């Protein structure tokens, strides 16, 4: 059978952004603020955990690892969104699109695995407090984090490799705000609905999400069972408070991810596709530093201490300079 004479598309144009210059600027300013806040907020958490020895515990090790992944997770998409909002030619090369998809999904899957490891950490801390220090050693924490990253960076490779072999021709208008599997597959010249691989991709996403949710859910069943056996209300409150931040981040992140990737044959309008994508790619990472700093007494106190030290250093330096002059 003779192969069709296709002209391969070498770049995609993002068509989900506002067309007017004024609307683009209105979207650009809050997005820039959010991105700057994500980077600074997560760097503050990483720095505070590193500088305070009393925070050198498994829980804070995982929080700082999550903050590190969040920086790269958002950097995979938001800078390109910002440049697209200000540019008239909102394009991305085919190779650039594949790379964006790979790093966005690899860091995202790494976060999913890490949130699961954090649930296991909370389960051990509350359900086996006596054995916890001997089980959750710094070595095991590092090994779990490494395994999460390996899993995250290997899992999307087959999908990306498969998509890179597909021919793209005709329309290059990508109806999304960044490169993602379904919007890109809609532009392939082949009938992607008939390709068995697309079903495999859906199943892989479903297995990843459902497995993580089930493991976290089972961890919290064990945690709740132990907390309910604690006699004092103060003891129950204190035990549960160590899980609130993780549970909030889990619900926020997994809720929006499930809406996007557990749809199977369901389709959403461009507006809802964009809104859901913004929820897990922008808003969830934006709230994470707030949740882990404002909801965490130890991190709040450590930040206040370092801010106080910085003020003292600043005023003492300013005073010395005035005396010299």
PDB file of C-alpha atoms in Angstrom:
ATOM      1  CA  UNK A   1       0.000   0.000   0.000  1.00  0.00           C
ATOM      2  CA  UNK A   2       1.369   3.410  -0.983  1.00  0.00           C
ATOM      3  CA  UNK A   3       2.175   5.783   1.860  1.00  0.00           C
ATOM      4  CA  UNK A   4       0.292   9.141   1.808  1.00  0.00           C
ATOM      5  CA  UNK A   5       2.386  12.169   0.857  1.00  0.00           C
ATOM      6  CA  UNK A   6       2.330  14.002   4.231  1.00  0.00           C
ATOM      7  CA  UNK A   7       4.047  17.300   4.980  1.00  0.00           C
ATOM      8  CA  UNK A   8       5.317  16.884   8.530  1.00  0.00           C
ATOM      9  CA  UNK A   9       4.477  19.650  10.998  1.00  0.00           C
ATOM     10  CA  UNK A  10       7.614  20.985  12.694  1.00  0.00           C
ATOM     11  CA  UNK A  11       5.899  23.289  15.195  1.00  0.00           C
ATOM     12  CA  UNK A  12       2.615  23.736  17.016  1.00  0.00           C
ATOM     13  CA  UNK A  13       0.716  26.965  17.721  1.00  0.00           C
ATOM     14  CA  UNK A  14      -0.989  27.318  21.132  1.00  0.00           C
ATOM     15  CA  UNK A  15      -4.529  28.459  20.375  1.00  0.00           C
ATOM     16  CA  UNK A  16      -6.030  28.417  23.878  1.00  0.00           C
ATOM     17  CA  UNK A  17      -4.511  31.753  24.940  1.00  0.00           C
ATOM     18  CA  UNK A  18      -6.466  35.052  24.690  1.00  0.00           C
ATOM     19  CA  UNK A  19      -6.263  36.705  21.284  1.00  0.00           C
ATOM     20  CA  UNK A  20      -6.349  40.354  22.412  1.00  0.00           C
ATOM     21  CA  UNK A  21      -3.200  42.021  23.735  1.00  0.00           C
ATOM     22  CA  UNK A  22      -5.055  43.485  26.727  1.00  0.00           C
ATOM     23  CA  UNK A  23      -6.448  40.130  27.875  1.00  0.00           C
ATOM     24  CA  UNK A  24      -3.015  38.525  27.440  1.00  0.00           C
ATOM     25  CA  UNK A  25      -1.391  41.131  29.707  1.00  0.00           C
ATOM     26  CA  UNK A  26      -4.176  40.684  32.288  1.00  0.00           C
ATOM     27  CA  UNK A  27      -3.425  36.925  32.343  1.00  0.00           C
ATOM     28  CA  UNK A  28       0.362  37.452  32.263  1.00  0.00           C
ATOM     29  CA  UNK A  29       0.627  39.547  35.461  1.00  0.00           C
ATOM     30  CA  UNK A  30      -1.055  37.102  37.929  1.00  0.00           C
ATOM     31  CA  UNK A  31       0.665  34.119  36.278  1.00  0.00           C
ATOM     32  CA  UNK A  32       4.068  35.803  36.664  1.00  0.00           C
ATOM     33  CA  UNK A  33       3.293  36.550  40.327  1.00  0.00           C
ATOM     34  CA  UNK A  34       2.177  32.946  40.932  1.00  0.00           C
ATOM     35  CA  UNK A  35       5.302  31.515  39.287  1.00  0.00           C
ATOM     36  CA  UNK A  36       7.606  33.842  41.257  1.00  0.00           C
ATOM     37  CA  UNK A  37       5.784  32.891  44.470  1.00  0.00           C
ATOM     38  CA  UNK A  38       6.110  29.150  43.696  1.00  0.00           C
ATOM     39  CA  UNK A  39       9.872  29.455  43.087  1.00  0.00           C
ATOM     40  CA  UNK A  40      10.580  31.694  46.101  1.00  0.00           C
ATOM     41  CA  UNK A  41       8.202  29.820  48.434  1.00  0.00           C
ATOM     42  CA  UNK A  42       9.666  26.410  47.646  1.00  0.00           C
ATOM     43  CA  UNK A  43      13.259  27.713  47.846  1.00  0.00           C
ATOM     44  CA  UNK A  44      12.449  29.163  51.289  1.00  0.00           C
ATOM     45  CA  UNK A  45      11.111  25.783  52.469  1.00  0.00           C
ATOM     46  CA  UNK A  46      14.196  23.927  51.139  1.00  0.00           C
ATOM     47  CA  UNK A  47      16.570  26.480  52.721  1.00  0.00           C
ATOM     48  CA  UNK A  48      14.777  26.530  56.090  1.00  0.00           C
ATOM     49  CA  UNK A  49      14.791  22.714  56.301  1.00  0.00           C
ATOM     50  CA  UNK A  50      18.502  22.589  55.433  1.00  0.00           C
ATOM     51  CA  UNK A  51      19.502  25.317  57.927  1.00  0.00           C
ATOM     52  CA  UNK A  52      17.585  23.976  60.940  1.00  0.00           C
ATOM     53  CA  UNK A  53      18.913  20.723  62.363  1.00  0.00           C
ATOM     54  CA  UNK A  54      15.702  20.059  64.321  1.00  0.00           C
ATOM     55  CA  UNK A  55      13.933  19.845  60.936  1.00  0.00           C
ATOM     56  CA  UNK A  56      16.272  17.085  59.728  1.00  0.00           C
ATOM     57  CA  UNK A  57      13.536  14.464  60.054  1.00  0.00           C
ATOM     58  CA  UNK A  58      11.965  12.163  57.422  1.00  0.00           C
ATOM     59  CA  UNK A  59       8.812  14.288  57.169  1.00  0.00           C
ATOM     60  CA  UNK A  60      10.713  17.494  56.400  1.00  0.00           C
ATOM     61  CA  UNK A  61      13.141  15.654  54.125  1.00  0.00           C
ATOM     62  CA  UNK A  62      10.166  14.589  51.986  1.00  0.00           C
ATOM     63  CA  UNK A  63       8.646  18.095  52.132  1.00  0.00           C
ATOM     64  CA  UNK A  64      11.892  19.657  50.867  1.00  0.00           C
ATOM     65  CA  UNK A  65      12.155  16.965  48.142  1.00  0.00           C
ATOM     66  CA  UNK A  66       8.573  17.755  47.098  1.00  0.00           C
ATOM     67  CA  UNK A  67       9.422  21.479  47.010  1.00  0.00           C
ATOM     68  CA  UNK A  68      12.414  20.742  44.773  1.00  0.00           C
ATOM     69  CA  UNK A  69      10.224  18.745  42.363  1.00  0.00           C
ATOM     70  CA  UNK A  70       7.557  21.484  42.386  1.00  0.00           C
ATOM     71  CA  UNK A  71      10.098  24.026  41.126  1.00  0.00           C
ATOM     72  CA  UNK A  72      10.922  21.874  38.079  1.00  0.00           C
ATOM     73  CA  UNK A  73       7.310  20.734  37.604  1.00  0.00           C
ATOM     74  CA  UNK A  74       6.141  24.333  37.141  1.00  0.00           C
ATOM     75  CA  UNK A  75       9.276  25.385  35.225  1.00  0.00           C
ATOM     76  CA  UNK A  76       8.422  22.787  32.573  1.00  0.00           C
ATOM     77  CA  UNK A  77       5.295  24.730  31.543  1.00  0.00           C
ATOM     78  CA  UNK A  78       4.821  28.192  33.111  1.00  0.00           C
ATOM     79  CA  UNK A  79       7.795  30.055  31.512  1.00  0.00           C
ATOM     80  CA  UNK A  80       6.537  28.973  28.067  1.00  0.00           C
ATOM     81  CA  UNK A  81       3.013  30.086  29.005  1.00  0.00           C
ATOM     82  CA  UNK A  82       4.369  33.495  30.034  1.00  0.00           C
ATOM     83  CA  UNK A  83       6.320  33.954  26.805  1.00  0.00           C
ATOM     84  CA  UNK A  84       3.291  32.833  24.761  1.00  0.00           C
ATOM     85  CA  UNK A  85       1.070  35.424  26.460  1.00  0.00           C
ATOM     86  CA  UNK A  86       3.432  38.226  25.408  1.00  0.00           C
ATOM     87  CA  UNK A  87       4.326  36.872  21.974  1.00  0.00           C
ATOM     88  CA  UNK A  88       2.310  37.214  18.770  1.00  0.00           C
ATOM     89  CA  UNK A  89       3.728  33.935  17.436  1.00  0.00           C
ATOM     90  CA  UNK A  90       2.768  31.433  20.157  1.00  0.00           C
ATOM     91  CA  UNK A  91       4.639  28.467  18.788  1.00  0.00           C
ATOM     92  CA  UNK A  92       6.667  25.548  20.093  1.00  0.00           C
ATOM     93  CA  UNK A  93       8.770  23.164  18.022  1.00  0.00           C
ATOM     94  CA  UNK A  94       7.807  19.500  17.782  1.00  0.00           C
ATOM     95  CA  UNK A  95      10.944  18.479  19.721  1.00  0.00           C
ATOM     96  CA  UNK A  96      10.329  21.231  22.265  1.00  0.00           C
ATOM     97  CA  UNK A  97       6.763  19.989  22.689  1.00  0.00           C
ATOM     98  CA  UNK A  98       7.948  16.422  23.287  1.00  0.00           C
ATOM     99  CA  UNK A  99      10.519  17.632  25.830  1.00  0.00           C
ATOM    100  CA  UNK A 100       7.912  19.743  27.631  1.00  0.00           C
ATOM    101  CA  UNK A 101       5.549  16.771  27.846  1.00  0.00           C
ATOM    102  CA  UNK A 102       8.324  14.528  29.106  1.00  0.00           C
ATOM    103  CA  UNK A 103       9.585  16.821  31.889  1.00  0.00           C
ATOM    104  CA  UNK A 104       6.082  17.882  32.919  1.00  0.00           C
ATOM    105  CA  UNK A 105       4.890  14.292  33.283  1.00  0.00           C
ATOM    106  CA  UNK A 106       8.142  12.894  34.722  1.00  0.00           C
ATOM    107  CA  UNK A 107       8.231  15.478  37.532  1.00  0.00           C
ATOM    108  CA  UNK A 108       4.465  15.087  38.030  1.00  0.00           C
ATOM    109  CA  UNK A 109       4.675  11.294  38.353  1.00  0.00           C
ATOM    110  CA  UNK A 110       7.665  11.707  40.700  1.00  0.00           C
ATOM    111  CA  UNK A 111       5.458  13.934  42.882  1.00  0.00           C
ATOM    112  CA  UNK A 112       2.672  11.329  42.847  1.00  0.00           C
ATOM    113  CA  UNK A 113       5.148   8.670  44.020  1.00  0.00           C
ATOM    114  CA  UNK A 114       6.611  11.015  46.643  1.00  0.00           C
ATOM    115  CA  UNK A 115       3.171  11.878  48.047  1.00  0.00           C
ATOM    116  CA  UNK A 116       2.581   8.122  48.363  1.00  0.00           C
ATOM    117  CA  UNK A 117       5.920   7.715  50.196  1.00  0.00           C
ATOM    118  CA  UNK A 118       4.939  10.597  52.497  1.00  0.00           C
ATOM    119  CA  UNK A 119       1.673   8.806  53.360  1.00  0.00           C
ATOM    120  CA  UNK A 120       3.723   5.697  54.233  1.00  0.00           C
ATOM    121  CA  UNK A 121       5.973   7.890  56.408  1.00  0.00           C
ATOM    122  CA  UNK A 122       2.969   9.336  58.302  1.00  0.00           C
ATOM    123  CA  UNK A 123       1.525   5.825  58.705  1.00  0.00           C
ATOM    124  CA  UNK A 124       4.726   4.534  60.322  1.00  0.00           C
ATOM    125  CA  UNK A 125       5.109   7.636  62.513  1.00  0.00           C
ATOM    126  CA  UNK A 126       1.598   7.320  63.984  1.00  0.00           C
ATOM    127  CA  UNK A 127       0.959   3.559  63.851  1.00  0.00           C
ATOM    128  CA  UNK A 128       4.465   2.358  64.841  1.00  0.00           C
ATOM    129  CA  UNK A 129       6.047   5.237  66.794  1.00  0.00           C
ATOM    130  CA  UNK A 130       8.501   2.995  68.670  1.00  0.00           C
ATOM    131  CA  UNK A 131       9.896   1.361  65.527  1.00  0.00           C
ATOM    132  CA  UNK A 132       9.650   4.510  63.381  1.00  0.00           C
ATOM    133  CA  UNK A 133      13.198   5.873  64.031  1.00  0.00           C
ATOM    134  CA  UNK A 134      14.804   2.522  63.219  1.00  0.00           C
ATOM    135  CA  UNK A 135      12.693   1.921  60.077  1.00  0.00           C
ATOM    136  CA  UNK A 136      12.545   5.393  58.516  1.00  0.00           C
ATOM    137  CA  UNK A 137      16.267   6.105  58.521  1.00  0.00           C
ATOM    138  CA  UNK A 138      17.908   8.893  56.434  1.00  0.00           C
ATOM    139  CA  UNK A 139      19.198   6.161  54.096  1.00  0.00           C
ATOM    140  CA  UNK A 140      15.683   4.767  53.507  1.00  0.00           C
ATOM    141  CA  UNK A 141      14.318   8.300  52.941  1.00  0.00           C
ATOM    142  CA  UNK A 142      16.973   8.929  50.286  1.00  0.00           C
ATOM    143  CA  UNK A 143      16.305   5.533  48.681  1.00  0.00           C
ATOM    144  CA  UNK A 144      12.538   6.129  48.569  1.00  0.00           C
ATOM    145  CA  UNK A 145      13.018   9.591  47.035  1.00  0.00           C
ATOM    146  CA  UNK A 146      15.461   8.201  44.471  1.00  0.00           C
ATOM    147  CA  UNK A 147      13.024   5.397  43.540  1.00  0.00           C
ATOM    148  CA  UNK A 148      10.205   7.956  43.175  1.00  0.00           C
ATOM    149  CA  UNK A 149      12.317   9.998  40.750  1.00  0.00           C
ATOM    150  CA  UNK A 150      13.448   6.913  38.785  1.00  0.00           C
ATOM    151  CA  UNK A 151       9.827   5.779  38.470  1.00  0.00           C
ATOM    152  CA  UNK A 152       8.762   9.287  37.458  1.00  0.00           C
ATOM    153  CA  UNK A 153      11.417   9.744  34.789  1.00  0.00           C
ATOM    154  CA  UNK A 154      11.087   6.249  33.272  1.00  0.00           C
ATOM    155  CA  UNK A 155       7.284   5.893  33.154  1.00  0.00           C
ATOM    156  CA  UNK A 156       6.541   8.568  30.463  1.00  0.00           C
ATOM    157  CA  UNK A 157       9.383   7.459  28.142  1.00  0.00           C
ATOM    158  CA  UNK A 158       7.402   4.823  26.153  1.00  0.00           C
ATOM    159  CA  UNK A 159       4.528   7.284  25.588  1.00  0.00           C
ATOM    160  CA  UNK A 160       6.850  10.083  24.462  1.00  0.00           C
ATOM    161  CA  UNK A 161       8.824   7.698  22.224  1.00  0.00           C
ATOM    162  CA  UNK A 162       5.583   6.464  20.628  1.00  0.00           C
ATOM    163  CA  UNK A 163       4.228   9.992  20.042  1.00  0.00           C
ATOM    164  CA  UNK A 164       7.557  11.023  18.445  1.00  0.00           C
ATOM    165  CA  UNK A 165       7.009   8.363  15.727  1.00  0.00           C
ATOM    166  CA  UNK A 166       3.549   9.671  14.742  1.00  0.00           C
ATOM    167  CA  UNK A 167       3.177  11.832  11.620  1.00  0.00           C
ATOM    168  CA  UNK A 168       1.770  15.341  12.210  1.00  0.00           C
ATOM    169  CA  UNK A 169       0.251  17.198   9.264  1.00  0.00           C
ATOM    170  CA  UNK A 170      -2.593  19.547   8.461  1.00  0.00           C
ATOM    171  CA  UNK A 171      -3.609  21.848  11.318  1.00  0.00           C
ATOM    172  CA  UNK A 172      -0.898  22.727  13.829  1.00  0.00           C
ATOM    173  CA  UNK A 173      -3.274  24.606  16.168  1.00  0.00           C
ATOM    174  CA  UNK A 174      -2.776  23.021  19.599  1.00  0.00           C
ATOM    175  CA  UNK A 175      -5.934  23.635  21.649  1.00  0.00           C
ATOM    176  CA  UNK A 176      -4.230  23.829  25.017  1.00  0.00           C
ATOM    177  CA  UNK A 177      -1.954  26.104  27.088  1.00  0.00           C
ATOM    178  CA  UNK A 178       0.953  23.633  27.097  1.00  0.00           C
ATOM    179  CA  UNK A 179       1.863  20.367  25.386  1.00  0.00           C
ATOM    180  CA  UNK A 180      -0.028  17.389  26.770  1.00  0.00           C
ATOM    181  CA  UNK A 181      -0.819  13.925  25.457  1.00  0.00           C
ATOM    182  CA  UNK A 182      -4.431  14.241  24.283  1.00  0.00           C
ATOM    183  CA  UNK A 183      -4.203  17.702  22.614  1.00  0.00           C
ATOM    184  CA  UNK A 184      -1.055  16.595  20.735  1.00  0.00           C
ATOM    185  CA  UNK A 185      -2.538  13.228  19.721  1.00  0.00           C
ATOM    186  CA  UNK A 186      -5.572  15.022  18.222  1.00  0.00           C
ATOM    187  CA  UNK A 187      -3.203  16.615  15.683  1.00  0.00           C
ATOM    188  CA  UNK A 188      -1.669  13.318  14.505  1.00  0.00           C
ATOM    189  CA  UNK A 189      -2.443  12.309  10.915  1.00  0.00           C
ATOM    190  CA  UNK A 190      -3.404   8.774  11.931  1.00  0.00           C
ATOM    191  CA  UNK A 191      -6.725   7.823  13.487  1.00  0.00           C
ATOM    192  CA  UNK A 192      -5.471   7.849  17.082  1.00  0.00           C
ATOM    193  CA  UNK A 193      -8.799   6.531  18.409  1.00  0.00           C
ATOM    194  CA  UNK A 194      -8.191   3.342  16.441  1.00  0.00           C
ATOM    195  CA  UNK A 195      -4.640   2.898  17.682  1.00  0.00           C
ATOM    196  CA  UNK A 196      -4.462   0.438  20.564  1.00  0.00           C
ATOM    197  CA  UNK A 197      -1.647   2.467  22.106  1.00  0.00           C
ATOM    198  CA  UNK A 198      -3.958   5.319  23.060  1.00  0.00           C
ATOM    199  CA  UNK A 199      -5.961   2.882  25.159  1.00  0.00           C
ATOM    200  CA  UNK A 200      -2.746   1.639  26.736  1.00  0.00           C
ATOM    201  CA  UNK A 201      -1.819   5.263  27.570  1.00  0.00           C
ATOM    202  CA  UNK A 202      -5.219   5.745  29.270  1.00  0.00           C
ATOM    203  CA  UNK A 203      -4.799   2.504  31.217  1.00  0.00           C
ATOM    204  CA  UNK A 204      -1.252   3.440  32.320  1.00  0.00           C
ATOM    205  CA  UNK A 205      -2.498   6.798  33.638  1.00  0.00           C
ATOM    206  CA  UNK A 206      -5.412   5.122  35.405  1.00  0.00           C
ATOM    207  CA  UNK A 207      -3.177   2.484  37.025  1.00  0.00           C
ATOM    208  CA  UNK A 208      -0.690   5.140  38.212  1.00  0.00           C
ATOM    209  CA  UNK A 209      -3.352   7.369  39.753  1.00  0.00           C
ATOM    210  CA  UNK A 210      -5.566   4.632  41.226  1.00  0.00           C
ATOM    211  CA  UNK A 211      -2.584   2.723  42.703  1.00  0.00           C
ATOM    212  CA  UNK A 212      -1.268   5.870  44.408  1.00  0.00           C
ATOM    213  CA  UNK A 213      -4.748   6.825  45.671  1.00  0.00           C
ATOM    214  CA  UNK A 214      -5.384   3.311  47.040  1.00  0.00           C
ATOM    215  CA  UNK A 215      -2.013   3.168  48.848  1.00  0.00           C
ATOM    216  CA  UNK A 216      -2.567   6.612  50.384  1.00  0.00           C
ATOM    217  CA  UNK A 217      -6.170   5.730  51.246  1.00  0.00           C
ATOM    218  CA  UNK A 218      -5.081   2.508  52.999  1.00  0.00           C
ATOM    219  CA  UNK A 219      -2.392   4.425  54.922  1.00  0.00           C
ATOM    220  CA  UNK A 220      -4.978   6.896  56.186  1.00  0.00           C
ATOM    221  CA  UNK A 221      -7.406   4.138  57.168  1.00  0.00           C
ATOM    222  CA  UNK A 222      -4.654   2.779  59.444  1.00  0.00           C
ATOM    223  CA  UNK A 223      -3.843   6.295  60.702  1.00  0.00           C
ATOM    224  CA  UNK A 224      -7.496   7.125  61.501  1.00  0.00           C
ATOM    225  CA  UNK A 225      -7.956   3.756  63.268  1.00  0.00           C
ATOM    226  CA  UNK A 226      -4.984   4.519  65.548  1.00  0.00           C
ATOM    227  CA  UNK A 227      -6.030   8.150  66.159  1.00  0.00           C
ATOM    228  CA  UNK A 228      -9.536   7.093  67.221  1.00  0.00           C
ATOM    229  CA  UNK A 229      -7.984   4.826  69.874  1.00  0.00           C
ATOM    230  CA  UNK A 230      -6.147   7.768  71.457  1.00  0.00           C
ATOM    231  CA  UNK A 231      -8.080   8.684  74.615  1.00  0.00           C
ATOM    232  CA  UNK A 232      -7.297  12.396  74.956  1.00  0.00           C
ATOM    233  CA  UNK A 233      -8.773  14.929  72.531  1.00  0.00           C
ATOM    234  CA  UNK A 234      -5.478  16.843  72.578  1.00  0.00           C
ATOM    235  CA  UNK A 235      -3.571  13.684  71.635  1.00  0.00           C
ATOM    236  CA  UNK A 236      -5.943  13.003  68.745  1.00  0.00           C
ATOM    237  CA  UNK A 237      -5.672  16.605  67.528  1.00  0.00           C
ATOM    238  CA  UNK A 238      -1.874  16.568  67.707  1.00  0.00           C
ATOM    239  CA  UNK A 239      -1.606  13.240  65.867  1.00  0.00           C
ATOM    240  CA  UNK A 240      -3.965  14.293  63.098  1.00  0.00           C
ATOM    241  CA  UNK A 241      -2.356  17.751  62.705  1.00  0.00           C
ATOM    242  CA  UNK A 242       0.833  16.085  61.400  1.00  0.00           C
ATOM    243  CA  UNK A 243      -1.206  14.657  58.480  1.00  0.00           C
ATOM    244  CA  UNK A 244      -3.404  17.656  57.596  1.00  0.00           C
ATOM    245  CA  UNK A 245      -0.873  19.352  55.274  1.00  0.00           C
ATOM    246  CA  UNK A 246      -0.135  16.164  53.361  1.00  0.00           C
ATOM    247  CA  UNK A 247      -3.829  15.263  53.093  1.00  0.00           C
ATOM    248  CA  UNK A 248      -4.713  18.748  51.793  1.00  0.00           C
ATOM    249  CA  UNK A 249      -1.963  18.676  49.130  1.00  0.00           C
ATOM    250  CA  UNK A 250      -2.993  15.143  48.145  1.00  0.00           C
ATOM    251  CA  UNK A 251      -6.668  16.069  47.671  1.00  0.00           C
ATOM    252  CA  UNK A 252      -5.836  19.282  45.790  1.00  0.00           C
ATOM    253  CA  UNK A 253      -3.356  17.671  43.406  1.00  0.00           C
ATOM    254  CA  UNK A 254      -5.015  14.290  42.838  1.00  0.00           C
ATOM    255  CA  UNK A 255      -8.492  15.795  42.455  1.00  0.00           C
ATOM    256  CA  UNK A 256      -7.532  17.905  39.430  1.00  0.00           C
ATOM    257  CA  UNK A 257      -5.214  15.213  37.989  1.00  0.00           C
ATOM    258  CA  UNK A 258      -8.010  12.615  38.167  1.00  0.00           C
ATOM    259  CA  UNK A 259     -10.413  14.963  36.330  1.00  0.00           C
ATOM    260  CA  UNK A 260      -7.890  15.365  33.508  1.00  0.00           C
ATOM    261  CA  UNK A 261      -6.457  11.849  33.148  1.00  0.00           C
ATOM    262  CA  UNK A 262      -9.262   9.532  34.270  1.00  0.00           C
ATOM    263  CA  UNK A 263     -11.680  10.787  31.621  1.00  0.00           C
ATOM    264  CA  UNK A 264     -11.137   7.892  29.140  1.00  0.00           C
ATOM    265  CA  UNK A 265     -13.590   8.593  26.269  1.00  0.00           C
ATOM    266  CA  UNK A 266     -15.173  11.647  27.936  1.00  0.00           C
ATOM    267  CA  UNK A 267     -14.431  15.033  26.374  1.00  0.00           C
ATOM    268  CA  UNK A 268     -14.533  18.516  27.916  1.00  0.00           C
ATOM    269  CA  UNK A 269     -14.885  21.921  26.310  1.00  0.00           C
ATOM    270  CA  UNK A 270     -11.724  23.971  25.717  1.00  0.00           C
ATOM    271  CA  UNK A 271     -12.659  26.178  28.689  1.00  0.00           C
ATOM    272  CA  UNK A 272     -12.886  23.245  31.124  1.00  0.00           C
ATOM    273  CA  UNK A 273      -9.783  21.571  29.698  1.00  0.00           C
ATOM    274  CA  UNK A 274      -7.861  24.803  30.307  1.00  0.00           C
ATOM    275  CA  UNK A 275      -9.358  25.342  33.780  1.00  0.00           C
ATOM    276  CA  UNK A 276      -8.504  21.792  34.922  1.00  0.00           C
ATOM    277  CA  UNK A 277      -4.986  22.067  33.455  1.00  0.00           C
ATOM    278  CA  UNK A 278      -4.423  25.345  35.332  1.00  0.00           C
ATOM    279  CA  UNK A 279      -5.670  23.696  38.540  1.00  0.00           C
ATOM    280  CA  UNK A 280      -3.008  20.960  38.637  1.00  0.00           C
ATOM    281  CA  UNK A 281      -0.220  22.734  36.702  1.00  0.00           C
ATOM    282  CA  UNK A 282      -0.408  26.174  38.370  1.00  0.00           C
ATOM    283  CA  UNK A 283      -2.822  26.471  41.312  1.00  0.00           C
ATOM    284  CA  UNK A 284      -1.883  23.250  43.128  1.00  0.00           C
ATOM    285  CA  UNK A 285       1.872  24.138  43.158  1.00  0.00           C
ATOM    286  CA  UNK A 286       0.916  27.701  44.208  1.00  0.00           C
ATOM    287  CA  UNK A 287      -0.951  26.501  47.305  1.00  0.00           C
ATOM    288  CA  UNK A 288       1.628  23.901  48.372  1.00  0.00           C
ATOM    289  CA  UNK A 289       4.177  26.340  49.912  1.00  0.00           C
ATOM    290  CA  UNK A 290       1.292  28.115  51.676  1.00  0.00           C
ATOM    291  CA  UNK A 291      -0.050  24.839  53.069  1.00  0.00           C
ATOM    292  CA  UNK A 292       3.364  23.592  54.218  1.00  0.00           C
ATOM    293  CA  UNK A 293       4.427  26.932  55.765  1.00  0.00           C
ATOM    294  CA  UNK A 294       1.217  28.427  57.198  1.00  0.00           C
ATOM    295  CA  UNK A 295      -0.179  25.080  58.381  1.00  0.00           C
ATOM    296  CA  UNK A 296       3.149  23.959  59.862  1.00  0.00           C
ATOM    297  CA  UNK A 297       4.126  25.491  63.197  1.00  0.00           C
ATOM    298  CA  UNK A 298       7.791  24.388  63.087  1.00  0.00           C
ATOM    299  CA  UNK A 299       8.425  25.786  59.591  1.00  0.00           C
ATOM    300  CA  UNK A 300       6.612  29.033  60.492  1.00  0.00           C
ATOM    301  CA  UNK A 301       8.769  29.473  63.597  1.00  0.00           C
ATOM    302  CA  UNK A 302      11.960  28.676  61.650  1.00  0.00           C
ATOM    303  CA  UNK A 303      11.047  31.236  58.942  1.00  0.00           C
ATOM    304  CA  UNK A 304      10.306  33.892  61.611  1.00  0.00           C
ATOM    305  CA  UNK A 305      13.642  33.160  63.305  1.00  0.00           C
ATOM    306  CA  UNK A 306      15.629  33.566  60.095  1.00  0.00           C
ATOM    307  CA  UNK A 307      13.683  36.700  59.122  1.00  0.00           C
ATOM    308  CA  UNK A 308      14.500  38.148  62.546  1.00  0.00           C
ATOM    309  CA  UNK A 309      18.185  37.297  62.109  1.00  0.00           C
ATOM    310  CA  UNK A 310      18.169  38.870  58.641  1.00  0.00           C
ATOM    311  CA  UNK A 311      16.621  42.094  60.045  1.00  0.00           C
ATOM    312  CA  UNK A 312      19.209  42.303  62.837  1.00  0.00           C
ATOM    313  CA  UNK A 313      22.015  41.742  60.333  1.00  0.00           C
ATOM    314  CA  UNK A 314      20.608  44.361  57.957  1.00  0.00           C
ATOM    315  CA  UNK A 315      20.198  47.051  60.622  1.00  0.00           C
ATOM    316  CA  UNK A 316      23.583  46.333  62.198  1.00  0.00           C
ATOM    317  CA  UNK A 317      25.250  46.590  58.764  1.00  0.00           C
ATOM    318  CA  UNK A 318      23.381  49.830  58.000  1.00  0.00           C
ATOM    319  CA  UNK A 319      24.349  51.292  61.389  1.00  0.00           C
ATOM    320  CA  UNK A 320      28.027  50.395  60.883  1.00  0.00           C
ATOM    321  CA  UNK A 321      28.025  52.030  57.424  1.00  0.00           C
ATOM    322  CA  UNK A 322      26.496  55.239  58.841  1.00  0.00           C
ATOM    323  CA  UNK A 323      29.146  55.398  61.584  1.00  0.00           C
ATOM    324  CA  UNK A 324      31.937  54.977  59.011  1.00  0.00           C
ATOM    325  CA  UNK A 325      30.486  57.694  56.755  1.00  0.00           C
TER     326      UNK A 325
END
